[in-house]
Tab-separated table of C-alpha atoms in Angstrom:
chain	number	residue	atom	x	y	z
A	182	UNK	CA	133.027	45.585	71.356
A	183	UNK	CA	135.932	43.292	70.507
A	184	UNK	CA	133.567	40.826	68.822
A	185	UNK	CA	132.035	43.609	66.731
A	186	UNK	CA	135.244	45.404	65.754
A	187	UNK	CA	137.454	42.354	65.255
A	188	UNK	CA	141.235	42.240	65.748
A	189	UNK	CA	142.068	44.736	62.962
A	190	UNK	CA	139.723	47.597	63.941
A	191	UNK	CA	140.314	46.979	67.629
A	192	UNK	CA	144.032	47.113	66.881
A	193	UNK	CA	143.650	50.518	65.191
A	194	UNK	CA	141.680	51.862	68.153
A	195	UNK	CA	144.218	50.463	70.613
A	196	UNK	CA	147.159	51.820	68.634
A	197	UNK	CA	145.830	55.384	68.818
A	198	UNK	CA	145.042	54.972	72.510
A	199	UNK	CA	148.584	53.707	73.118
A	200	UNK	CA	150.137	56.518	71.091
A	201	UNK	CA	148.243	59.155	73.068
A	202	UNK	CA	148.838	57.236	76.287
A	203	UNK	CA	152.590	57.521	75.803
A	204	UNK	CA	152.188	61.268	76.218
A	205	UNK	CA	149.554	61.014	78.945
A	206	UNK	CA	151.887	61.967	81.849
A	207	UNK	CA	152.517	65.312	80.137
A	208	UNK	CA	148.882	66.080	80.857
A	209	UNK	CA	149.569	66.246	84.591
A	210	UNK	CA	153.279	67.229	84.547
A	211	UNK	CA	153.685	64.944	87.548
A	212	UNK	CA	151.563	67.077	89.885
A	213	UNK	CA	149.051	64.364	90.779
A	214	UNK	CA	151.577	62.363	92.776
A	215	UNK	CA	153.138	65.404	94.428
A	216	UNK	CA	149.669	66.790	95.196
A	217	UNK	CA	148.720	63.716	97.236
A	218	UNK	CA	151.912	64.010	99.308
A	219	UNK	CA	151.632	67.776	99.811
A	220	UNK	CA	148.050	67.483	101.009
A	221	UNK	CA	149.305	65.273	103.850
A	222	UNK	CA	151.487	68.073	105.224
A	223	UNK	CA	150.445	69.824	108.425
A	224	UNK	CA	150.133	73.197	106.699
A	225	UNK	CA	149.286	72.659	103.005
A	226	UNK	CA	150.148	75.488	100.627
A	227	UNK	CA	147.396	77.864	99.560
A	228	UNK	CA	145.536	77.150	96.324
A	229	UNK	CA	146.833	73.595	95.961
A	230	UNK	CA	143.800	72.191	94.154
A	231	UNK	CA	143.371	75.142	91.789
A	232	UNK	CA	147.077	75.212	90.968
A	233	UNK	CA	147.113	71.487	90.201
A	234	UNK	CA	144.074	71.850	87.922
A	235	UNK	CA	145.678	74.742	86.030
A	236	UNK	CA	148.872	72.750	85.509
A	237	UNK	CA	146.911	69.774	84.177
A	238	UNK	CA	145.042	71.964	81.677
A	239	UNK	CA	148.342	73.371	80.434
A	240	UNK	CA	149.754	69.852	80.137
A	241	UNK	CA	146.829	68.817	77.939
A	242	UNK	CA	147.624	71.711	75.604
A	243	UNK	CA	151.197	70.412	75.347
A	244	UNK	CA	149.885	66.946	74.387
A	245	UNK	CA	147.735	68.432	71.636
A	246	UNK	CA	150.689	70.310	70.136
A	247	UNK	CA	152.976	67.256	70.234
A	248	UNK	CA	150.360	65.087	68.482
A	249	UNK	CA	149.877	67.449	65.528
A	250	UNK	CA	152.712	65.879	63.455
A	251	UNK	CA	151.370	62.367	64.126
A	252	UNK	CA	147.886	63.383	62.988
A	253	UNK	CA	149.351	65.061	59.899
A	254	UNK	CA	151.368	61.957	58.993
A	255	UNK	CA	148.499	59.518	59.557
A	256	UNK	CA	146.754	60.316	56.235
A	257	UNK	CA	143.735	58.424	57.564
A	258	UNK	CA	140.806	60.628	58.634
A	259	UNK	CA	139.622	57.984	61.087
A	260	UNK	CA	143.000	57.903	62.849
A	261	UNK	CA	143.092	61.722	62.895
A	262	UNK	CA	139.619	61.806	64.422
A	263	UNK	CA	140.584	59.230	67.039
A	264	UNK	CA	143.650	61.285	68.004
A	265	UNK	CA	141.530	64.438	68.365
A	266	UNK	CA	139.016	62.605	70.551
A	267	UNK	CA	141.821	61.261	72.741
A	268	UNK	CA	143.153	64.790	73.317
A	269	UNK	CA	139.702	65.928	74.443
A	270	UNK	CA	139.554	62.940	76.783
A	271	UNK	CA	142.888	63.978	78.322
A	272	UNK	CA	141.524	67.475	78.843
A	273	UNK	CA	138.522	66.151	80.739
A	274	UNK	CA	140.816	63.797	82.642
A	275	UNK	CA	142.230	66.823	84.477
A	276	UNK	CA	139.492	66.157	87.021
A	277	UNK	CA	141.817	63.544	88.578
A	278	UNK	CA	142.946	66.276	90.982
A	279	UNK	CA	139.508	66.021	92.604
A	280	UNK	CA	140.072	62.288	93.082
A	281	UNK	CA	143.222	63.061	95.089
A	282	UNK	CA	141.229	65.471	97.228
A	283	UNK	CA	138.568	62.839	97.973
A	284	UNK	CA	141.166	60.274	98.985
A	285	UNK	CA	142.846	62.838	101.209
A	286	UNK	CA	139.498	63.341	102.942
A	287	UNK	CA	139.290	59.576	103.568
A	288	UNK	CA	136.258	59.269	101.252
A	289	UNK	CA	137.397	56.288	99.221
A	290	UNK	CA	133.991	54.621	99.499
A	291	UNK	CA	132.324	57.586	97.821
A	292	UNK	CA	134.973	57.488	95.104
A	293	UNK	CA	134.146	53.824	94.489
A	294	UNK	CA	130.444	54.685	94.148
A	295	UNK	CA	131.241	57.390	91.613
A	296	UNK	CA	133.317	54.917	89.639
A	297	UNK	CA	130.418	52.475	89.596
A	298	UNK	CA	128.016	55.117	88.279
A	299	UNK	CA	130.488	56.117	85.587
A	300	UNK	CA	131.064	52.522	84.514
A	301	UNK	CA	127.352	51.726	84.276
A	302	UNK	CA	126.738	54.823	82.139
A	303	UNK	CA	129.556	54.001	79.706
A	304	UNK	CA	128.483	50.353	79.443
A	305	UNK	CA	124.959	51.516	78.566
A	306	UNK	CA	126.295	53.827	75.855
A	307	UNK	CA	128.558	51.069	74.530
A	308	UNK	CA	125.601	48.721	74.195
A	309	UNK	CA	123.677	51.391	72.293
A	310	UNK	CA	126.631	51.865	69.925
A	311	UNK	CA	126.835	48.122	69.317
A	312	UNK	CA	123.113	47.821	68.664
A	313	UNK	CA	123.336	50.713	66.209
A	314	UNK	CA	126.405	49.132	64.541
A	315	UNK	CA	128.197	52.439	64.955
A	316	UNK	CA	131.446	53.297	63.123
A	317	UNK	CA	134.855	53.191	64.766
A	318	UNK	CA	134.860	56.912	65.638
A	319	UNK	CA	131.824	56.457	67.855
A	320	UNK	CA	133.676	53.880	69.923
A	321	UNK	CA	136.630	56.257	70.073
A	322	UNK	CA	134.344	58.870	71.646
A	323	UNK	CA	133.267	56.596	74.510
A	324	UNK	CA	136.395	57.298	76.654
A	325	UNK	CA	135.699	61.018	76.195
A	326	UNK	CA	132.178	60.596	77.505
A	327	UNK	CA	133.511	58.483	80.360
A	328	UNK	CA	135.999	61.198	81.324
A	329	UNK	CA	133.258	63.847	81.163
A	330	UNK	CA	130.951	61.880	83.450
A	331	UNK	CA	133.732	61.145	85.936
A	332	UNK	CA	134.902	64.753	85.942
A	333	UNK	CA	131.448	66.096	86.652
A	334	UNK	CA	130.789	63.570	89.431
A	335	UNK	CA	134.150	64.265	91.077
A	336	UNK	CA	133.705	68.036	90.869
A	337	UNK	CA	130.307	67.794	92.534
A	338	UNK	CA	131.658	65.445	95.223
A	339	UNK	CA	134.379	67.900	96.301
A	340	UNK	CA	132.053	70.887	95.857
A	341	UNK	CA	134.182	72.269	93.053
A	342	UNK	CA	131.492	72.380	90.382
A	343	UNK	CA	132.678	75.876	89.299
A	344	UNK	CA	136.134	75.270	87.809
A	345	UNK	CA	136.618	78.953	86.937
A	346	UNK	CA	136.429	79.962	90.596
A	347	UNK	CA	138.787	77.128	91.488
A	348	UNK	CA	141.313	78.256	88.878
A	349	UNK	CA	141.232	81.776	90.319
A	350	UNK	CA	142.618	80.317	93.549
A	351	UNK	CA	145.695	79.054	91.712
A	352	UNK	CA	148.989	80.437	92.974
A	353	UNK	CA	152.190	80.798	90.971
A	354	UNK	CA	154.315	80.006	94.020
A	355	UNK	CA	152.260	76.884	94.766
A	356	UNK	CA	152.403	75.845	91.117
A	357	UNK	CA	156.191	76.101	91.110
A	358	UNK	CA	156.428	73.887	94.189
A	359	UNK	CA	154.054	71.338	92.634
A	360	UNK	CA	156.083	71.214	89.415
A	361	UNK	CA	159.425	71.079	91.237
A	362	UNK	CA	158.299	68.147	93.367
A	363	UNK	CA	156.418	66.525	90.521
A	364	UNK	CA	158.949	66.538	87.686
A	365	UNK	CA	160.626	63.304	88.863
A	366	UNK	CA	157.157	61.744	88.940
A	367	UNK	CA	156.571	63.113	85.435
A	368	UNK	CA	159.687	61.312	84.209
A	369	UNK	CA	158.561	58.206	86.063
A	370	UNK	CA	155.111	58.439	84.488
A	371	UNK	CA	156.580	58.816	81.013
A	372	UNK	CA	158.784	55.797	81.650
A	373	UNK	CA	155.825	53.767	82.912
A	374	UNK	CA	153.822	54.662	79.812
A	375	UNK	CA	156.776	53.707	77.655
A	376	UNK	CA	156.777	50.150	78.904
A	377	UNK	CA	153.002	49.906	79.168
A	378	UNK	CA	152.088	51.469	75.826
A	379	UNK	CA	155.196	51.163	73.664
A	380	UNK	CA	154.385	47.481	73.163
A	381	UNK	CA	151.279	48.292	71.142
A	382	UNK	CA	152.957	51.070	69.166
A	383	UNK	CA	155.905	48.810	68.314
A	384	UNK	CA	153.576	45.924	67.462
A	385	UNK	CA	151.797	48.196	64.979
A	386	UNK	CA	155.095	49.153	63.366
A	387	UNK	CA	156.635	45.644	63.396
A	388	UNK	CA	153.659	43.291	62.974
A	389	UNK	CA	150.502	45.224	62.069
A	390	UNK	CA	147.111	46.077	63.645
A	391	UNK	CA	145.921	42.461	63.950
A	392	UNK	CA	148.690	41.667	66.443
A	393	UNK	CA	147.878	44.894	68.266
A	394	UNK	CA	144.266	43.730	68.527
A	395	UNK	CA	145.233	40.384	70.051
A	396	UNK	CA	147.671	41.947	72.494
A	397	UNK	CA	145.273	44.741	73.450
A	398	UNK	CA	142.684	42.180	74.537
A	399	UNK	CA	145.222	40.407	76.744
A	400	UNK	CA	146.438	43.700	78.225
A	401	UNK	CA	142.921	44.979	78.888
A	402	UNK	CA	141.993	41.785	80.675
A	403	UNK	CA	145.193	41.833	82.743
A	404	UNK	CA	144.936	45.544	83.518
A	405	UNK	CA	141.331	45.157	84.649
A	406	UNK	CA	142.882	44.111	87.972
A	407	UNK	CA	145.454	46.895	88.184
A	408	UNK	CA	143.106	49.434	89.733
A	409	UNK	CA	143.082	47.363	92.927
A	410	UNK	CA	146.710	48.053	94.007
A	411	UNK	CA	146.353	51.686	92.916
A	412	UNK	CA	143.330	52.180	95.157
A	413	UNK	CA	145.009	50.235	97.965
A	414	UNK	CA	148.168	52.361	97.876
A	415	UNK	CA	146.265	55.628	97.481
A	416	UNK	CA	144.099	54.766	100.473
A	417	UNK	CA	147.150	54.079	102.643
A	418	UNK	CA	149.040	57.170	101.412
A	419	UNK	CA	147.788	59.530	104.169
A	420	UNK	CA	148.691	56.940	106.848
A	421	UNK	CA	152.231	56.244	105.695
A	422	UNK	CA	152.725	59.925	104.898
A	423	UNK	CA	152.264	60.676	108.589
A	424	UNK	CA	154.045	57.521	109.808
A	425	UNK	CA	157.664	56.853	110.693
A	426	UNK	CA	158.486	55.228	107.355
A	427	UNK	CA	160.159	52.296	109.141
A	428	UNK	CA	158.660	48.880	108.524
A	429	UNK	CA	159.295	47.635	112.071
A	430	UNK	CA	157.629	50.596	113.802
A	431	UNK	CA	155.015	51.730	111.274
A	432	UNK	CA	151.863	49.563	111.404
A	433	UNK	CA	150.372	51.343	108.403
A	434	UNK	CA	153.370	50.478	106.222
A	435	UNK	CA	153.338	46.848	107.381
A	436	UNK	CA	149.643	46.558	106.624
A	437	UNK	CA	150.118	48.128	103.187
A	438	UNK	CA	152.985	45.808	102.199
A	439	UNK	CA	151.228	42.672	103.446
A	440	UNK	CA	147.975	43.600	101.727
A	441	UNK	CA	149.811	44.407	98.485
A	442	UNK	CA	151.712	41.088	98.638
A	443	UNK	CA	148.541	39.037	99.117
A	444	UNK	CA	146.745	41.043	96.470
A	445	UNK	CA	149.637	40.477	94.056
A	446	UNK	CA	149.532	36.706	94.535
A	447	UNK	CA	145.797	36.710	93.940
A	448	UNK	CA	146.226	38.787	90.787
A	449	UNK	CA	148.868	36.401	89.407
A	450	UNK	CA	146.662	33.355	89.980
A	451	UNK	CA	143.698	35.138	88.422
A	452	UNK	CA	145.670	36.323	85.387
A	453	UNK	CA	147.409	33.029	84.639
A	454	UNK	CA	144.733	30.473	85.534
A	455	UNK	CA	141.262	31.961	85.831
A	456	UNK	CA	141.062	34.608	83.108
A	457	UNK	CA	142.590	32.874	80.011
A	458	UNK	CA	139.724	30.355	79.580
A	459	UNK	CA	137.287	33.258	79.564
A	460	UNK	CA	138.956	35.071	76.646
A	461	UNK	CA	137.345	33.083	73.779
A	462	UNK	CA	134.025	32.967	75.612
A	463	UNK	CA	133.891	36.727	76.139
A	464	UNK	CA	135.740	38.124	73.128
A	465	UNK	CA	135.135	35.386	70.560
A	466	UNK	CA	137.194	32.674	68.903
A	467	UNK	CA	139.067	35.284	66.843
A	468	UNK	CA	140.879	36.294	70.028
A	469	UNK	CA	141.821	32.801	71.156
A	470	UNK	CA	145.573	33.512	70.602
A	471	UNK	CA	145.387	36.285	73.221
A	472	UNK	CA	145.298	33.597	75.951
A	473	UNK	CA	149.039	32.993	75.644
A	474	UNK	CA	149.846	36.689	76.110
A	475	UNK	CA	147.608	36.858	79.174
A	476	UNK	CA	149.521	33.998	80.810
A	477	UNK	CA	152.869	35.709	80.221
A	478	UNK	CA	151.486	38.944	81.673
A	479	UNK	CA	150.777	37.156	84.968
A	480	UNK	CA	154.120	37.854	86.714
A	481	UNK	CA	153.723	41.556	85.925
A	482	UNK	CA	150.611	41.627	88.123
A	483	UNK	CA	152.592	40.834	91.270
A	484	UNK	CA	155.208	43.451	90.389
A	485	UNK	CA	152.467	46.030	89.792
A	486	UNK	CA	150.774	45.339	93.117
A	487	UNK	CA	153.920	45.470	95.253
A	488	UNK	CA	155.389	48.214	93.089
A	489	UNK	CA	152.439	50.519	93.793
A	490	UNK	CA	152.979	49.984	97.525
A	491	UNK	CA	156.708	50.621	97.167
A	492	UNK	CA	156.091	53.794	95.145
A	493	UNK	CA	153.789	55.107	97.867
A	494	UNK	CA	156.589	54.667	100.423
A	495	UNK	CA	159.199	56.204	98.123
A	496	UNK	CA	156.930	59.179	97.436
A	497	UNK	CA	156.233	59.729	101.150
A	498	UNK	CA	159.967	59.534	101.956
A	499	UNK	CA	160.927	62.030	99.271
A	500	UNK	CA	162.572	59.527	96.898
A	501	UNK	CA	160.798	60.780	93.765
A	502	UNK	CA	164.060	60.716	91.801
A	503	UNK	CA	164.429	56.997	92.491
A	504	UNK	CA	160.882	56.410	91.233
A	505	UNK	CA	161.861	58.131	87.999
A	506	UNK	CA	165.129	56.205	87.796
A	507	UNK	CA	163.629	52.754	88.193
A	508	UNK	CA	160.797	53.531	85.797
A	509	UNK	CA	163.233	54.800	83.168
A	510	UNK	CA	165.382	51.677	83.451
A	511	UNK	CA	162.305	49.470	83.288
A	512	UNK	CA	161.168	51.279	80.153
A	513	UNK	CA	164.577	50.859	78.530
A	514	UNK	CA	164.589	47.133	79.329
A	515	UNK	CA	161.076	46.763	77.939
A	516	UNK	CA	161.856	48.542	74.680
A	517	UNK	CA	165.057	46.549	74.223
A	518	UNK	CA	163.252	43.256	74.830
A	519	UNK	CA	160.443	44.325	72.485
A	520	UNK	CA	162.926	44.874	69.687
A	521	UNK	CA	164.383	41.431	70.376
A	522	UNK	CA	161.220	39.411	71.022
A	523	UNK	CA	158.411	40.962	68.932
A	524	UNK	CA	159.932	40.047	65.529
A	525	UNK	CA	160.333	36.431	66.754
A	526	UNK	CA	157.318	35.888	69.013
A	527	UNK	CA	154.854	38.642	68.064
A	528	UNK	CA	152.475	39.813	70.770
A	529	UNK	CA	153.523	36.957	73.088
A	530	UNK	CA	157.032	38.412	73.063
A	531	UNK	CA	155.591	41.816	73.973
A	532	UNK	CA	153.840	40.256	76.989
A	533	UNK	CA	157.043	38.539	78.141
A	534	UNK	CA	158.996	41.778	77.748
A	535	UNK	CA	156.441	43.644	79.886
A	536	UNK	CA	156.637	41.150	82.751
A	537	UNK	CA	160.449	41.092	82.804
A	538	UNK	CA	160.636	44.882	82.713
A	539	UNK	CA	158.094	45.266	85.536
A	540	UNK	CA	159.977	42.867	87.807
A	541	UNK	CA	163.352	44.509	87.133
A	542	UNK	CA	162.021	48.025	87.697
A	543	UNK	CA	160.494	47.153	91.087
A	544	UNK	CA	163.051	44.805	92.650
A	545	UNK	CA	166.455	45.581	91.151
A	546	UNK	CA	166.670	49.374	91.150
A	547	UNK	CA	167.955	51.082	94.261
A	548	UNK	CA	169.371	47.980	95.957
A	549	UNK	CA	172.772	49.708	96.241
A	550	UNK	CA	171.323	51.979	98.956
A	551	UNK	CA	170.933	50.404	102.375
A	552	UNK	CA	167.601	52.019	103.303
A	553	UNK	CA	166.088	51.149	99.917
A	554	UNK	CA	167.418	47.585	99.898
A	555	UNK	CA	166.056	46.946	103.401
A	556	UNK	CA	162.694	48.259	102.309
A	557	UNK	CA	162.756	45.994	99.261
A	558	UNK	CA	163.453	42.991	101.504
A	559	UNK	CA	160.413	43.929	103.605
A	560	UNK	CA	158.402	44.343	100.390
A	561	UNK	CA	159.272	40.813	99.227
A	562	UNK	CA	158.988	39.221	102.696
A	563	UNK	CA	156.409	41.361	104.523
A	564	UNK	CA	155.376	38.594	106.948
A	565	UNK	CA	158.783	37.863	108.433
A	566	UNK	CA	158.324	40.475	111.181
A	567	UNK	CA	155.686	39.808	113.823
A	568	UNK	CA	153.410	42.738	114.555
A	569	UNK	CA	154.119	44.323	117.954
């Protein structure tokens, strides 16, 4: 797809995706994270799944309203069409509540199979679009189709193929609890999107779509590994949610932190050494400059891996406000560094800003509290305690 579209068109597609992605957390209002924790409780509230789905549908409506001025100001029918398609994709993405339910049932293997089916289907459709030399809007519709396939597969897997009946089970009291516990995660999600997506939006404003295209290739390659720590932390969430929360006495927490640390090291090596030589071979010589950005994104991979594990512990221990705080500070650092580095270094500066912001947000926020600082030490040095 990158070879066919080229840096400019790929940059336009990535810019719209980043713009909509900045508002993505509004689609869930933070309930996805709180839902996973509340499902681990001994007596879950009634109508949890239906309430979470209703909240996500309302959040998608909010995204659509917020994006109206951007679509009006675009003055490009292709950009307007891409924005509309992205909103539909967010609507279908509400099925992520079913993913939480599957993980809570310890059915991660089935979830992986569903992801494989979805990926194969979208790859097949992408190949057809390339063979037909389809316009840019067709490629913008592929994420919508992907979300539709995933939503249907997830709904069938949890036996919730009738969303209307599920929505009828929604409870106002349960919804209020979900929103109250989820709003810090909403702020955290918005902050995360700010320093994951603001780079591409600011590159468009400061350098143009060609730089966005180069950077988007580097980010997509780097982020192709990011699902691993997410799945790892989500899989361990039920265990640490029922554990003591103390590193020395909780074997589940020790196993999570050690696995995340090893995974992070492997992701750094892969991102900095193994993946850059593949960029021109896979995406074409036009994207050769993206190699430098991929190298500078390497340190962010370790912070992402260990940060996902840390966020799982913070969520289980009721420290959602700290998650929001460290994400907000990380976003502010990223935006500030973008303003400083992008005019001088272009997309390479955006990559450097992302890595620095990720490291600061994970390891330097909350160290003034003894329990948090001790947990951070265990996160950085998870092998210093022998298992009992």
